Coordinates of C-alpha atoms in Angstrom, one line a residue:
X1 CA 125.1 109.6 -4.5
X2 CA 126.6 106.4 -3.9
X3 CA 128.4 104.8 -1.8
X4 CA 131.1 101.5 -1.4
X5 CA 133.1 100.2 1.0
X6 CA 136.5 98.0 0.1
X7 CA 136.4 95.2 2.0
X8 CA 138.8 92.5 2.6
X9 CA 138.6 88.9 1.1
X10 CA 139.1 85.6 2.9
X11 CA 140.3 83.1 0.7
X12 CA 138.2 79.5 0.4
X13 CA 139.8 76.3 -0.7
X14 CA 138.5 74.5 -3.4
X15 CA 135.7 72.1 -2.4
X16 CA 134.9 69.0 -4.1
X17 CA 132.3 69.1 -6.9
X18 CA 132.6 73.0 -7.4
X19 CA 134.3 74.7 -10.3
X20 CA 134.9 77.8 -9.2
X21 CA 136.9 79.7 -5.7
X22 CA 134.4 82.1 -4.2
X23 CA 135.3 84.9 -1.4
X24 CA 133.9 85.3 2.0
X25 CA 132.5 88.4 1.6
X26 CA 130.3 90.1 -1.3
X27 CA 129.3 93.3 -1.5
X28 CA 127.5 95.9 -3.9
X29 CA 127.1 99.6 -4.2
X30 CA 124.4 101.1 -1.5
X31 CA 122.5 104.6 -2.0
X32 CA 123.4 106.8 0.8
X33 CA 120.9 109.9 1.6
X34 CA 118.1 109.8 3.5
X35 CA 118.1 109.6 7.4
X36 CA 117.2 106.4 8.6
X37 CA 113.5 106.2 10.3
X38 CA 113.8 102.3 10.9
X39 CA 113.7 100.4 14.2
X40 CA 116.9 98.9 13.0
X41 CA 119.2 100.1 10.7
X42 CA 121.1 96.8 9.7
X43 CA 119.8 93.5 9.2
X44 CA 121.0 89.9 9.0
X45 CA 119.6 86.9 7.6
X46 CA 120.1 83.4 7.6
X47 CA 119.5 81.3 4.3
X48 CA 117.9 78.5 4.6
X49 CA 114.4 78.3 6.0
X50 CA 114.5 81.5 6.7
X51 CA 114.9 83.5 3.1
X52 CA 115.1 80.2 0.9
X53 CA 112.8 76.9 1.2
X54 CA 115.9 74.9 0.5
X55 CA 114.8 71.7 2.3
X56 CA 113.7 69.7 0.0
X57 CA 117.6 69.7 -2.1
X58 CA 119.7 69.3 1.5
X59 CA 117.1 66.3 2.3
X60 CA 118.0 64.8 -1.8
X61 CA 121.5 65.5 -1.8
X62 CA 121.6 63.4 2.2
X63 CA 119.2 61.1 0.9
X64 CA 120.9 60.0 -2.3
X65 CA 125.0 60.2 -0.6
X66 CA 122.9 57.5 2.3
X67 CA 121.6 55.6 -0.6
X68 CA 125.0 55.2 -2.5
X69 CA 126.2 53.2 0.5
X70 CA 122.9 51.5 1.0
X71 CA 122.2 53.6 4.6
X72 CA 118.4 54.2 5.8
X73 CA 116.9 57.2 4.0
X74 CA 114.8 59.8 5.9
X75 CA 111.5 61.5 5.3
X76 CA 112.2 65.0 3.6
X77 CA 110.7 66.8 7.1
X78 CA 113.1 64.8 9.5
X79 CA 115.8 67.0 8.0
X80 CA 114.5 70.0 9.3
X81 CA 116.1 69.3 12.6
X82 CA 119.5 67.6 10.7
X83 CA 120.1 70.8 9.0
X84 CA 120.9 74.7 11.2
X85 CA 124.6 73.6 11.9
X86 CA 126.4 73.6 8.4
X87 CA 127.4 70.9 6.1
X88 CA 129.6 68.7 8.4
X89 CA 126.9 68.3 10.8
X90 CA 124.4 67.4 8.4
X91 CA 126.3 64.7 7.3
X92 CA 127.1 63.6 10.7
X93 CA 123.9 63.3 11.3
X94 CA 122.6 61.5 8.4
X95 CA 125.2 59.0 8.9
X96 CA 125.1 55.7 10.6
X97 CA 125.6 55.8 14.2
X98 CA 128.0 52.9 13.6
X99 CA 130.8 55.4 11.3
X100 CA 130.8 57.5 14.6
X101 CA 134.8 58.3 14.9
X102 CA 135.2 57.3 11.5
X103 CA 137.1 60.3 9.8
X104 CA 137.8 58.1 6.5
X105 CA 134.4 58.0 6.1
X106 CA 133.1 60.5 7.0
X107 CA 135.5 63.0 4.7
X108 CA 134.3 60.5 1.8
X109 CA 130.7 61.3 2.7
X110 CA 131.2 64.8 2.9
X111 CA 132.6 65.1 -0.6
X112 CA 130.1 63.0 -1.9
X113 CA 127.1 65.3 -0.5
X114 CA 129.0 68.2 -1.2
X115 CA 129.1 67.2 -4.9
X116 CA 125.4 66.3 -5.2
X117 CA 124.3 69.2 -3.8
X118 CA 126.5 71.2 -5.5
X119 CA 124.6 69.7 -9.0
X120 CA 121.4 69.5 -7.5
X121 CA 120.7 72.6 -5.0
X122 CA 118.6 74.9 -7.4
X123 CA 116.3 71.7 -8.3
X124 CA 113.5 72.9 -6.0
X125 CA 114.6 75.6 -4.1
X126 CA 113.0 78.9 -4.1
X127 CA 112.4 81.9 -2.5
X128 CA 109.7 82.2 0.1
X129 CA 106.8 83.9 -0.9
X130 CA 106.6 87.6 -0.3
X131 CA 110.5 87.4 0.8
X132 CA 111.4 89.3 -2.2
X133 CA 109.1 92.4 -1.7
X134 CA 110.3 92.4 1.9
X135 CA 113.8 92.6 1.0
X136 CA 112.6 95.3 -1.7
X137 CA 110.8 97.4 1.0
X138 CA 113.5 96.9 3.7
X139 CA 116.1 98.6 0.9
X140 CA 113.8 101.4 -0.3
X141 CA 113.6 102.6 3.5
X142 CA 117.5 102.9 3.9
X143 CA 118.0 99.5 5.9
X144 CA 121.0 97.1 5.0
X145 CA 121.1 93.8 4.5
X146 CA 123.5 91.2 4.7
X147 CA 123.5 87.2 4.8
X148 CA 125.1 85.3 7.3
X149 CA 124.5 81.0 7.0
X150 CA 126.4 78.1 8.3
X151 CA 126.0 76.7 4.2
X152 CA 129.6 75.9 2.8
X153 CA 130.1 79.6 1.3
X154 CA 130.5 78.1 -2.3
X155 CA 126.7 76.3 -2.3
X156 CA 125.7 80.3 -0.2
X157 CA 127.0 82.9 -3.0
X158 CA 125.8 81.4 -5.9
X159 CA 122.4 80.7 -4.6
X160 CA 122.0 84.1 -3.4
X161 CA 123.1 85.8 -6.7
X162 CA 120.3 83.5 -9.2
X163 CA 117.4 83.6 -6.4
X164 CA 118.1 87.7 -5.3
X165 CA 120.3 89.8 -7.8
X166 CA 123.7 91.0 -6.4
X167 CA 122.1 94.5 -5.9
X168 CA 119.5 93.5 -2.4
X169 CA 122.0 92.3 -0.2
X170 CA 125.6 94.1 0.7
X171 CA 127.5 90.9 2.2
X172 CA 126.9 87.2 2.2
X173 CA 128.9 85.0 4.2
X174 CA 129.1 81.4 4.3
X175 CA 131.1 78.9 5.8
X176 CA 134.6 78.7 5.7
X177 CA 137.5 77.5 7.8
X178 CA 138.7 81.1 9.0
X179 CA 135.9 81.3 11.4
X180 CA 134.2 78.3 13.5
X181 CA 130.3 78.1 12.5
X182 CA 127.6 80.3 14.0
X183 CA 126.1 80.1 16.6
X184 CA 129.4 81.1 17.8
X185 CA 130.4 85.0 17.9
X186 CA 133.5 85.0 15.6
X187 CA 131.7 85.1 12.3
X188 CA 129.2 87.5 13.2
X189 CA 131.2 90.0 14.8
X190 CA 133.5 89.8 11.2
X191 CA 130.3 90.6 9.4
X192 CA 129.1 93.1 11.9
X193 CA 132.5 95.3 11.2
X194 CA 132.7 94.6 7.4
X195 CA 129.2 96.7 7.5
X196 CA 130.1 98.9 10.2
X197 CA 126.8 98.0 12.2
X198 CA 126.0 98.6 15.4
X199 CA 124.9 96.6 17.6
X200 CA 121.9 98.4 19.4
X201 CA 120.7 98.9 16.1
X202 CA 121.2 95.4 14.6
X203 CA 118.4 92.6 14.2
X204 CA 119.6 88.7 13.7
X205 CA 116.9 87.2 11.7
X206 CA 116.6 83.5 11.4
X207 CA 114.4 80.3 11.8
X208 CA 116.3 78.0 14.4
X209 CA 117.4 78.4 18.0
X210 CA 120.5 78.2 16.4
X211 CA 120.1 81.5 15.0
X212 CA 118.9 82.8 18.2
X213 CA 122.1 82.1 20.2
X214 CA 123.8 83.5 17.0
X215 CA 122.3 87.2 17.6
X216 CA 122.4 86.9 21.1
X217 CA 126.0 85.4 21.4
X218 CA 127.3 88.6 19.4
X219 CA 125.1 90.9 21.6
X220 CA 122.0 91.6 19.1
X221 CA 118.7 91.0 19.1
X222 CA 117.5 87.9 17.8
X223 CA 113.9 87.7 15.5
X224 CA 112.6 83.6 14.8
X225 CA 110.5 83.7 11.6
X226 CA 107.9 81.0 12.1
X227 CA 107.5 80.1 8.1
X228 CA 111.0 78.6 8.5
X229 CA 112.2 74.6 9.3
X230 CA 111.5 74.2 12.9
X231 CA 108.8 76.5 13.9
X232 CA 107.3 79.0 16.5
X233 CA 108.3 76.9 19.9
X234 CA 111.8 76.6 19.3
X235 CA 112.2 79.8 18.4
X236 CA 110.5 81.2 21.7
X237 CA 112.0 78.3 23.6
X238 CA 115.3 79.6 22.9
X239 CA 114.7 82.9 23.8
X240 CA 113.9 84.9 20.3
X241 CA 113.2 88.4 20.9
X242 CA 110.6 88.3 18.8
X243 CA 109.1 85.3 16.8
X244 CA 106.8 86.6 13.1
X245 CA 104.8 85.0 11.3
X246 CA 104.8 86.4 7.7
X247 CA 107.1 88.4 6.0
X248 CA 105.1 91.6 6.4
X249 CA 105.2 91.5 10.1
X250 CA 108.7 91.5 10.0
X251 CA 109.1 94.1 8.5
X252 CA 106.8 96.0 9.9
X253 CA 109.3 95.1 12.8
X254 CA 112.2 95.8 11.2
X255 CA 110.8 99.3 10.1
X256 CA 109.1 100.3 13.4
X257 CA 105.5 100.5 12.4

């Protein structure tokens, strides 16, 4: 028997360098049945370093916009700690200290990322390994995913559809204006209603402290995965609930075994 829930859009504007209007929310056909056995019965990801090694395309697409105005470059690992907040302040970081207050600028710079990256984002990226068969596992025992990133939602949906099927994950959300970015309540709370989740029974999942405050700011429990960008002692310093450090752990956590 299945089962699927009409949800309601939220509109995106058009963003520079993309050729298509994506919504905010994406869903697909879940089996119902079975009662759940899991410690957790929905679960949220982040994208990037957390489900997808995407590091090495934000720090090209930053690298190139700095180089087409003859800025400093940066190693590919100093953009693990430019990257967690969304697009905007990426850029704001990779720019010049002198542009500061610059909204001219800045709004050029932006577009100019945004439209590298949107070209170049599945150049390297991939999958972490065993991330897949988690996901797999996590779906076969009746646990429901969703994805919930600060990425610009038009760079999030299509990168979730070629690396994982339409089929793993009921919702992605990305960016976009309706909401301000996580680690802020709003956005996660939307998602948390469009899959009718409780809380108690809801695990955050990401790879930042970022991502902590995001589960704990909407009253969840937070899990840092330590494969990610920044590592085991940010994630405990912000207070994760629990830190993992390979896939199967977490969902052996996720699962309660």
């Amino acid at each position: 028997r299945q089962r699927l829930r009409a949800i309601k859009d939220i509109q995106i504007p058009n963003m520079p360098g993309t050729h298509a209007q994506y919504h905010g929310v994406r869903f697909t056909t879940q089996a119902a049945g079975a009662p759940m056995a899991a410690a957790f019965s929905h679960v949220i990801f982040d994208l990037d370093g957390t489900i997808l090694n995407t590091l090495e395309d934000l720090a090209a697409a930053g690298n190139h916009t700095c180089e087409m105005h003859g800025w400093p470059t940066f190693a590919v690992d100093e953009y693990r700690y430019k990257v967690g907040n969304g697009m905007l302040k990426l850029v704001e970081r990779f720019m010049p200290a002198e542009y500061a207050g610059d909204g001219r600028m800045f709004e050029q710079t932006l577009a100019e990322f945004r439209a590298y990256y949107g070209e170049h984002k599945e150049d390297h990226t991939s999958p972490y390994a065993g991330t897949i068969e988690m996901l797999d596992r996590l779906r076969v025992a009746g646990v429901q995913l969703a994805v919930l990133t600060n990425k610009d939602h038009v760079s999030a949906a299509p990168l979730i559809e070629k690396y994982f099927g339409s089929e793993r994950f009921a919702l992605v959300q990305g960016r976009v204006d309706a909401f301000p970015p996580k680690p802020e309540a709003p956005v996660t709370l939307h998602v948390m209603k469009e899959l009718g989740a409780d809380p108690a029974t809801t695990l955050y999942v990401g790879d930042s402290n970022v991502d902590i405050l995001t589960g704990h700011n909407a009253g969840l429990k937070s899990a840092g995965v330590a494969w990610g960008f920044r590592g085991r002692a940010e994630l405990e310093a912000a207070g994760a609930d629990h830190v993992v450090d390979t896939q199967d752990e977490l969902a052996a956590l996720i699962l309660g075994e």
